[in-house]
Coordinates of C-alpha atoms in Angstrom, one line a residue:
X1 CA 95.0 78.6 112.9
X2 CA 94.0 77.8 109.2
X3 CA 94.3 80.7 107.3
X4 CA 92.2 80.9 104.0
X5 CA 93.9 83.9 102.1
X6 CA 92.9 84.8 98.6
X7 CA 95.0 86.8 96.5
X8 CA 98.4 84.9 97.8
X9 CA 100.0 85.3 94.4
X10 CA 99.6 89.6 94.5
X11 CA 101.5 92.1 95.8
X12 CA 100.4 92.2 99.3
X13 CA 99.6 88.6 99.6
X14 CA 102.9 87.5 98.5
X15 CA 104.4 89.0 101.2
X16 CA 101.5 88.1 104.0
X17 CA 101.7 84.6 103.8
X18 CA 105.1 84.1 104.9
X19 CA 104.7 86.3 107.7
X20 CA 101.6 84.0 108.7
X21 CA 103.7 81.2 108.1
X22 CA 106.6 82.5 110.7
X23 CA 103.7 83.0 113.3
X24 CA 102.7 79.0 113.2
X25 CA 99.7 79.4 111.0
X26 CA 99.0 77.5 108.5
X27 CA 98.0 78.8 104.4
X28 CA 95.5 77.8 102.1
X29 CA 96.0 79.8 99.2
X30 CA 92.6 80.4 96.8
X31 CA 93.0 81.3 93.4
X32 CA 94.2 80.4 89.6
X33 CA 98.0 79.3 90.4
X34 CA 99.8 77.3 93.4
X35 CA 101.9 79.6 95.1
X36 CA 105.6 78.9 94.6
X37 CA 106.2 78.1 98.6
X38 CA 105.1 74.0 98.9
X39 CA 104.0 74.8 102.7
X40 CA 101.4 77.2 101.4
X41 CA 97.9 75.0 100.4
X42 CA 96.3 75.5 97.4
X43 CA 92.3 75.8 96.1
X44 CA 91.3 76.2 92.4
X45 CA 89.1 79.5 92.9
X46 CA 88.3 82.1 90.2
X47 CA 87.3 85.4 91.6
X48 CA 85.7 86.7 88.4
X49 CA 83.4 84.0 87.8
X50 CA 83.2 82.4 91.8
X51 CA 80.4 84.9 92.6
X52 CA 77.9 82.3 94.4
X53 CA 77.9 81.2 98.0
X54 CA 77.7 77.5 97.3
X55 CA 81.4 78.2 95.3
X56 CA 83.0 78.3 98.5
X57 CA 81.4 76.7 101.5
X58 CA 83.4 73.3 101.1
X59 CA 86.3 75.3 99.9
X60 CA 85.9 76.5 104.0
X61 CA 85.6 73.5 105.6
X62 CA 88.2 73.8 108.8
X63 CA 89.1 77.4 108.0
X64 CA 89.8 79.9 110.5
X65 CA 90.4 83.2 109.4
X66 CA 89.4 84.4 105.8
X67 CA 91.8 86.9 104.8
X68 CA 90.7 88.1 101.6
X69 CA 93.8 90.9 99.8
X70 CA 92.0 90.5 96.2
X71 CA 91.7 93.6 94.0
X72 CA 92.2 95.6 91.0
X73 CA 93.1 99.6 90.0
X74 CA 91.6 99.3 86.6
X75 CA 89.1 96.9 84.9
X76 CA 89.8 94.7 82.1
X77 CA 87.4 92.9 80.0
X78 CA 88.0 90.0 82.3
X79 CA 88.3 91.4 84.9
X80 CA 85.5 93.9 86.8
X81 CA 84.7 95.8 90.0
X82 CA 81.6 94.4 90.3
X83 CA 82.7 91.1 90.0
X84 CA 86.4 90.8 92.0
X85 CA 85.6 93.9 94.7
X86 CA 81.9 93.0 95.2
X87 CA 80.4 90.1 94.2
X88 CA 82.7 87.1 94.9
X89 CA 83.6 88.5 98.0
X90 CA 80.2 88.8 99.0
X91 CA 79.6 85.2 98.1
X92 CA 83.0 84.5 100.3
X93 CA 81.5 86.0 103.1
X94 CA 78.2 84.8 103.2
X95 CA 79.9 81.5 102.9
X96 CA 82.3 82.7 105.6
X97 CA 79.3 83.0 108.1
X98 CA 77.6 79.8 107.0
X99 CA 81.2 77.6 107.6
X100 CA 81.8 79.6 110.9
X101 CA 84.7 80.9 110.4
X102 CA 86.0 83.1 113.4
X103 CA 87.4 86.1 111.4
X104 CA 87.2 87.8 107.9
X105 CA 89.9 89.9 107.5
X106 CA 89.1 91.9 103.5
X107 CA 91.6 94.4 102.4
X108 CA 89.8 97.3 101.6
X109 CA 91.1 100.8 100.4
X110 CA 90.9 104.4 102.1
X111 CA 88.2 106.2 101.0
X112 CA 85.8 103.8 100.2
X113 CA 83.5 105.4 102.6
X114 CA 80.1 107.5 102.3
X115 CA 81.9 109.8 100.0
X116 CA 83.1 107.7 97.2
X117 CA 82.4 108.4 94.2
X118 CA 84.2 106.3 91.6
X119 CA 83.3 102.4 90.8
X120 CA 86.7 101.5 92.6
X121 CA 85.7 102.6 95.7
X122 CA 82.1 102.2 95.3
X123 CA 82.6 98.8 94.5
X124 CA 84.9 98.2 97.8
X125 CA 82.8 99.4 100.2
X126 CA 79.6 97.4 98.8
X127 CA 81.6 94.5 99.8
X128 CA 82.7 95.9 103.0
X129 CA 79.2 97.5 104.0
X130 CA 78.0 93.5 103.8
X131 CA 80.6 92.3 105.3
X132 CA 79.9 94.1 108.3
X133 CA 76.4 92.8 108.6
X134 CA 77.4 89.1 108.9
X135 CA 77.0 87.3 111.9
X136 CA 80.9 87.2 112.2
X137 CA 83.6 89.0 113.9
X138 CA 85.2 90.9 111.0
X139 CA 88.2 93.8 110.3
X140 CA 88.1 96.3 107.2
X141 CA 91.4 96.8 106.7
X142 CA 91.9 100.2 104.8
X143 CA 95.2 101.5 103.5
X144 CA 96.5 104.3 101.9
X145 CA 99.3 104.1 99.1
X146 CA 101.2 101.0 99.8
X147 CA 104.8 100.9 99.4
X148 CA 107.2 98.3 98.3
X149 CA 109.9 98.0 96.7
X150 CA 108.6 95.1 93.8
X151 CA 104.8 97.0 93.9
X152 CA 103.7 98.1 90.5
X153 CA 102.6 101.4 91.7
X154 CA 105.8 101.7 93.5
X155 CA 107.9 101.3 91.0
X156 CA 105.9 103.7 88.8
X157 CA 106.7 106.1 91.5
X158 CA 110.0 105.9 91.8
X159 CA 110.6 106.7 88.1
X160 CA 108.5 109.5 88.4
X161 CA 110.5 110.6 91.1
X162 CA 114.0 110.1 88.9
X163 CA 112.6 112.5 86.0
X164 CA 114.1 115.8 85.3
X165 CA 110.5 117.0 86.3
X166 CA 107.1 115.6 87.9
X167 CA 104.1 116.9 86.9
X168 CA 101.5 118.1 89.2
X169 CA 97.8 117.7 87.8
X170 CA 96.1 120.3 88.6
X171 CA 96.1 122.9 91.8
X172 CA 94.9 120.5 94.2
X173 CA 96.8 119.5 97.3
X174 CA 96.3 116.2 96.8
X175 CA 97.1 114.6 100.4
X176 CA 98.7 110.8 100.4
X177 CA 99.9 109.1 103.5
X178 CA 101.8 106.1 102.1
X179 CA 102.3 103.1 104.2
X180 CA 104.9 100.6 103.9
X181 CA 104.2 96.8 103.0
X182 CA 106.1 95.3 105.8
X183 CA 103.8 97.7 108.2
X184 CA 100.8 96.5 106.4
X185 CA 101.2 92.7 106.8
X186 CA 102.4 93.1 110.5
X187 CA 99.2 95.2 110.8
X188 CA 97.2 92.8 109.7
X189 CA 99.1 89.8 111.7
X190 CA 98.5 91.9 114.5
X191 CA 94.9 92.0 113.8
X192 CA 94.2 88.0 114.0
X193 CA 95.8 88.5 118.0
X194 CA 93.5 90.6 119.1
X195 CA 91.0 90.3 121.6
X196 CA 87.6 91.8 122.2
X197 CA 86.6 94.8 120.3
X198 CA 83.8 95.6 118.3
X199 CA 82.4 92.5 116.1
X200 CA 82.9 94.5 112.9
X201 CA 85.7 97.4 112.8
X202 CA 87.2 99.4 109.9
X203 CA 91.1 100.0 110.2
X204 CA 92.8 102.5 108.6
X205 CA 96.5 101.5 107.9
X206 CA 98.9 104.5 107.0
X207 CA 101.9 106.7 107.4
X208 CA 103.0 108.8 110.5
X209 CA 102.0 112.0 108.5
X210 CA 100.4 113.0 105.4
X211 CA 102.0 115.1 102.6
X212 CA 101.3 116.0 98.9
X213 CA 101.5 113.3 96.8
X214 CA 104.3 115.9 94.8
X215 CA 105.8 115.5 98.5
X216 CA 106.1 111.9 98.4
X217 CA 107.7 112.0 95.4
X218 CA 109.9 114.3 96.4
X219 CA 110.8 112.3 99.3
X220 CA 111.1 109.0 97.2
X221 CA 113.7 111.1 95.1
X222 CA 115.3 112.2 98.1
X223 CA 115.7 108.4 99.4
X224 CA 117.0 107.5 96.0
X225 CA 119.9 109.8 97.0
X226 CA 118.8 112.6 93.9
X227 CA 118.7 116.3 94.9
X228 CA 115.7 118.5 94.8
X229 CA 112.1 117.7 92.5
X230 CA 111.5 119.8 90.0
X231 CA 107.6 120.4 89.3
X232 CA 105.4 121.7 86.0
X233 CA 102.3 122.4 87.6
X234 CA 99.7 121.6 85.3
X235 CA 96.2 123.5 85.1
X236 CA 93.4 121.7 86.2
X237 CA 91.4 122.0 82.7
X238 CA 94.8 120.6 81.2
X239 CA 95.0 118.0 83.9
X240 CA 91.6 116.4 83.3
X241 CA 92.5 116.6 79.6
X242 CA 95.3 114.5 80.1
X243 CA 93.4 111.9 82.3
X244 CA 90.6 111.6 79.5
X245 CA 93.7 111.0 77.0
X246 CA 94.3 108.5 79.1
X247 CA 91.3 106.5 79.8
X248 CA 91.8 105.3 76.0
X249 CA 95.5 104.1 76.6
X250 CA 95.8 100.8 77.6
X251 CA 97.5 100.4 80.9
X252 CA 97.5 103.8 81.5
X253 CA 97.7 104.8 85.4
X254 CA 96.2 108.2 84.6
X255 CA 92.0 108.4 84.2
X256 CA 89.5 110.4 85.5
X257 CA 89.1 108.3 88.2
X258 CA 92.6 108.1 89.3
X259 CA 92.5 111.6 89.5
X260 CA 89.3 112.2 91.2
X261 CA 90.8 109.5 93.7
X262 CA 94.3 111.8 93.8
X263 CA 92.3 114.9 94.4
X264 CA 89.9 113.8 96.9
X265 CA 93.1 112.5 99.3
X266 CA 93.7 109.4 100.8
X267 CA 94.7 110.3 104.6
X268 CA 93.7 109.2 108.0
X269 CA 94.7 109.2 112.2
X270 CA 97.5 107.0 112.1
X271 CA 96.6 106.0 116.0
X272 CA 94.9 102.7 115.4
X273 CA 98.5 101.7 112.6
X274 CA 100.6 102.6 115.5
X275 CA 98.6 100.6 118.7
X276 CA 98.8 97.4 116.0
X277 CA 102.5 98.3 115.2
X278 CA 103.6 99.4 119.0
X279 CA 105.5 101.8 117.4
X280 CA 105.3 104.6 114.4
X281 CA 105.0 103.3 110.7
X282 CA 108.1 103.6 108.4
X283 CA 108.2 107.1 107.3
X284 CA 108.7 107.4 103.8
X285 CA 111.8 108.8 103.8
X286 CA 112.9 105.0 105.0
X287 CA 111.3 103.6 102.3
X288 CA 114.3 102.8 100.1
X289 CA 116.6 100.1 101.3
X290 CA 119.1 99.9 98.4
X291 CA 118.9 103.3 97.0
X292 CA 122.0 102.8 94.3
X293 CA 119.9 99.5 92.7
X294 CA 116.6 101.6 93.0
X295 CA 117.6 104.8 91.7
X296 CA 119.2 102.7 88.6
X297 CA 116.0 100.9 88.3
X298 CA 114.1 103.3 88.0
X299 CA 115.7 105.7 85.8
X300 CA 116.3 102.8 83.6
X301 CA 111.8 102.9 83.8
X302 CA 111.8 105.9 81.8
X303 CA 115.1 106.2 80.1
X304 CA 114.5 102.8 77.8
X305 CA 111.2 103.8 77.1
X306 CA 113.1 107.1 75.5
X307 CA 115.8 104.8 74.0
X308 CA 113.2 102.9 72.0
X309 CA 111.4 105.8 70.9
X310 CA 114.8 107.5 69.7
X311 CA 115.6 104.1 67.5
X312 CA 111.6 104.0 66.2
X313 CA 112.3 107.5 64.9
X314 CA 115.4 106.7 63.2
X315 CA 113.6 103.8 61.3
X316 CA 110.7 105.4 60.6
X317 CA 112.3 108.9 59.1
X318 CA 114.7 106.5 57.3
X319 CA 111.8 104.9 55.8
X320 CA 110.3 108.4 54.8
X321 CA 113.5 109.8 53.5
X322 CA 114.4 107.2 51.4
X323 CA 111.1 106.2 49.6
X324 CA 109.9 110.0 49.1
X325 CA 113.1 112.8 49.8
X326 CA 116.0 111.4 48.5
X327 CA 116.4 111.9 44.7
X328 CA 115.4 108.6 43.7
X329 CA 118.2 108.5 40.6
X330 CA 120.7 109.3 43.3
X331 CA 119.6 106.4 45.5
X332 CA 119.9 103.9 42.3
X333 CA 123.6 104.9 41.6
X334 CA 124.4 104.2 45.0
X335 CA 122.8 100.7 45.0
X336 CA 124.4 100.1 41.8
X337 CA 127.8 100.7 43.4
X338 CA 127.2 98.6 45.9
X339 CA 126.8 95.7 43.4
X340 CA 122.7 95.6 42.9
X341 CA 122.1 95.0 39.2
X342 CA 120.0 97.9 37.9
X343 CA 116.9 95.8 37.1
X344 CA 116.8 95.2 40.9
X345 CA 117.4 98.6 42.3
X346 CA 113.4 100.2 42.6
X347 CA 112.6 96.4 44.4
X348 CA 115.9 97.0 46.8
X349 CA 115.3 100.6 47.0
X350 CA 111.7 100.6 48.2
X351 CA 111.8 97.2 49.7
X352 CA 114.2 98.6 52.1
X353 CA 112.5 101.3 52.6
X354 CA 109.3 99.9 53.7
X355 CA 111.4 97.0 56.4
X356 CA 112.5 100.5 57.8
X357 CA 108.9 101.2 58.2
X358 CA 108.0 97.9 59.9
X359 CA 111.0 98.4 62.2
X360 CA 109.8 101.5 63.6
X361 CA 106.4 100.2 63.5
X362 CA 108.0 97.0 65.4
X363 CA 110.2 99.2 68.1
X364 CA 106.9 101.3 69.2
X365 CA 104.6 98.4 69.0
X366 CA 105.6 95.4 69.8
X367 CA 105.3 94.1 73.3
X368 CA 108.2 93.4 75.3
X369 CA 108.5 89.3 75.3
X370 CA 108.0 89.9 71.3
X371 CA 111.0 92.5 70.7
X372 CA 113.5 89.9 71.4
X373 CA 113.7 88.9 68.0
X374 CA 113.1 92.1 66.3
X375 CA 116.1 93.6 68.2
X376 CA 118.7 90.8 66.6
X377 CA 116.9 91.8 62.9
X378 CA 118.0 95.3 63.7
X379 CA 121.5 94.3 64.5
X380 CA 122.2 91.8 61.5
X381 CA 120.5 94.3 58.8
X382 CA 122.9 97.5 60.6
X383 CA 125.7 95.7 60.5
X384 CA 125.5 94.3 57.4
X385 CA 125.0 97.6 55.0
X386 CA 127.5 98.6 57.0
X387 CA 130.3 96.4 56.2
X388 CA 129.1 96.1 52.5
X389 CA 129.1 100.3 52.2
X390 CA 132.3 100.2 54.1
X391 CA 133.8 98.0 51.4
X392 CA 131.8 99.4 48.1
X393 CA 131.3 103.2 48.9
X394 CA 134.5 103.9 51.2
X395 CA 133.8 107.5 50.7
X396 CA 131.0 107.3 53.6
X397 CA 133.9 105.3 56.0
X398 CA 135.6 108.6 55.8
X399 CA 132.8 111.3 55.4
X400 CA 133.6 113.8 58.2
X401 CA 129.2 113.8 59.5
X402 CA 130.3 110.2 59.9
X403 CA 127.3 109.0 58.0
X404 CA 128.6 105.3 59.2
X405 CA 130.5 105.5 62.0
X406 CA 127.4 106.5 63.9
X407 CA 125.7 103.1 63.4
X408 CA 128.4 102.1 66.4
X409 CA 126.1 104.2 69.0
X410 CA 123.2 102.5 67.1
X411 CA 124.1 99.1 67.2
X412 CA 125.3 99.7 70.8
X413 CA 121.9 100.9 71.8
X414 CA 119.6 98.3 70.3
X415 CA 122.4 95.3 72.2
X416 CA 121.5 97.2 75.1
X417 CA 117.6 97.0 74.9
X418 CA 118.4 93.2 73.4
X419 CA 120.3 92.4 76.8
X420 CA 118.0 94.0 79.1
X421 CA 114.4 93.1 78.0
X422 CA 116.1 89.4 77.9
X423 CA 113.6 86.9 79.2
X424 CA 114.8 85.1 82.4
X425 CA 115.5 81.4 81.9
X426 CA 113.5 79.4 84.5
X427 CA 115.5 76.6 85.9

């Protein structure tokens, strides 16, 4: 069959259209960017702004099956509910019903049902409630937490399963019953064989059991070959506190809605996962397939993070010490020694004290593809006072705090972050 699929670049599309591809089908990808595989086709669509039928009649010409995997946790400015989870895929299909194609296929989420309550889910099951009024034959697919091993969410997981501790927000149970990727895409490539049925179905995909979503991190840290989670249960007053702290934090994964979604569950009869499957779902315990590479991966997720924030201080207490602790007569005697004419000592003096400042500044705020230059400024300024106080001021070479022999660890550190936040080279 011809096999429109939107989202082919994401998480779960990227690994659905090869699958397709193994079964004989044939992929027309819909979006911004080609996909990297030349057998897959390719149609300039926009999801924020493609919200109209007439957008994509043509673009269905010949087509199929509609699979649509589009979707989004949090909204951006360019970026909405209203516009990627309900609109456009209304207008797709509407336009799927008017081209005649045989199937719609939209990947949904658990819990978009008659008791959601947030604008993600809402926002889901607008689209899905219209879907299932089309003239069309038509499958809801709804998972729960989806697993794998490159998935954003995933990987935030796995470091929060590497900490010394998790944190549990709030008292409630908060039931999960993750599913793994590859189960999801032969789900759904079980889905396009089918025969008969009901004309419009909704599919819950998930896990053999559920468990506390503490559980399944315990069980990811288990996998990753670590011994027993630790939890700090926090209150529930504290742990909406924390979510509102974080609805103003870009990119955070913790809002009010996240944890209304957490607390509310995300669990269902794994029966229908298992007839598509013939057989159980992964359990997550099977999750992990390189557990060395993952467990270094992701305690490297939260261990850099700490790394940077250790060197920020250092800059930024430098920078404080210097310009407003430090008797500032003792700081000229030393600069003087180290061969600054006096005239120029308050310009060195400060002026080195406020490049400390912009460090730190730098380490905490830059973004990563913008660090890689800040990283090598750190290095040459470190090990140049260095070798110019080893020479001038020997005293500090030999100072038994080691005053100077401690910029070794420092320098070492900051190569570190240099080497791994390197950009890959495209070939």
């Amino acid at each position: 069959m011809l096999i429109l699929l939107t989202g082919a670049t994401g998480f779960l599309g990227s690994h659905l259209a090869p699958l397709l591809l193994a079964q004989g089908h044939r992929v027309l990808s819909a979006g911004r960017r080609r996909c990297a595989d030349p057998r897959i086709g390719f149609v300039q669509a926009d999801f924020a702004h493609d919200s109209e039928k007439t957008d994509w009649v043509a673009r269905l010409s010949g087509v199929d099956v509609v699979i649509n995997t589009v979707g989004i946790i949090r909204e951006t400015a360019g970026q909405t509910f209203a516009a990627l989870h309900t609109g456009t895929p209304k207008a797709l299909f509407a336009a799927a019903a008017e081209a005649g194609v045989k199937l719609v296929i939209q990947v949904s989420a658990l819990g978009a049902d008659d008791a959601a309550v947030t604008p993600y889910h809402r926002s889901k099951k607008a689209a899905d409630d219209f879907l299932a009024t089309l003239p069309l034959r038509s499958r809801i697919v709804q998972p729960s937490l989806i697993y794998g091993p490159e998935g954003a969410s995933s990987k935030m997981f796995r470091t929060l399963a590497t900490m010394p501790f998790a944190l549990q927000f709030g008292s409630s149970p908060q039931p999960v019953q993750p599913v793994h990727i590859d189960d999801v895409c032969q789900a759904i490539v079980a889905l396009l064989a089918e025969q008969g049925g009901p004309r419009s179905e909704r599919v819950a995909l998930v896990g053999p059991a559920p468990l506390p979503f503490i559980g399944y991190l315990g069980a990811l840290r288990r996998g990753l070959g670590l011994g027993r989670l630790r939890v700090l249960r926090l209150p529930s007053f504290v742990a909406r506190l924390a979510a509102q702290l974080g609805s103003v934090i870009p990119g955070s994964p913790l809002t009010p809605d996240a944890l209304q979604m957490l607390d509310r569950g995300n669990t269902a009869d794994p029966a229908r996962t298992v007839r598509l499957l013939g057989r159980p779902p992964r359990p997550v315990e099977k999750f992990i397939d390189r557990p060395q590479a993952a467990r270094l991966d992701a305690q490297l997720g939260w261990l850099l993070p700490l790394l940077r924030l250790a060197i920020a201080i250092v800059w930024l207490w430098t920078a404080y010490v210097s310009a407003f602790v430090w008797p500032v007569e003792d700081s000229y005697r030393l600069l003087e020694r180290s061969g600054i004419p006096s005239v120029l000592t308050p310009l060195m003096l400060y002026g080195a004290s406020a490049m400390d400042l912009l460090f730190g500044i730098g380490t905490l705020a830059l973004p990563r593809r913008r660090r890689h230059w800040l990283w090598l400024a750190q290095v040459g300024l470190i090990g140049f006072y260095t070798v110019v106080i080893a020479v001038r001021l020997p005293e500090f070479l030999w100072h038994p705090y080691g005053p100077l022999s401690k910029n070794l660890p420092m320098l070492a550190a900051i190569w570190l972050l240099y080497e791994l936040e390197k950009q890959p080279k495209e070939n």
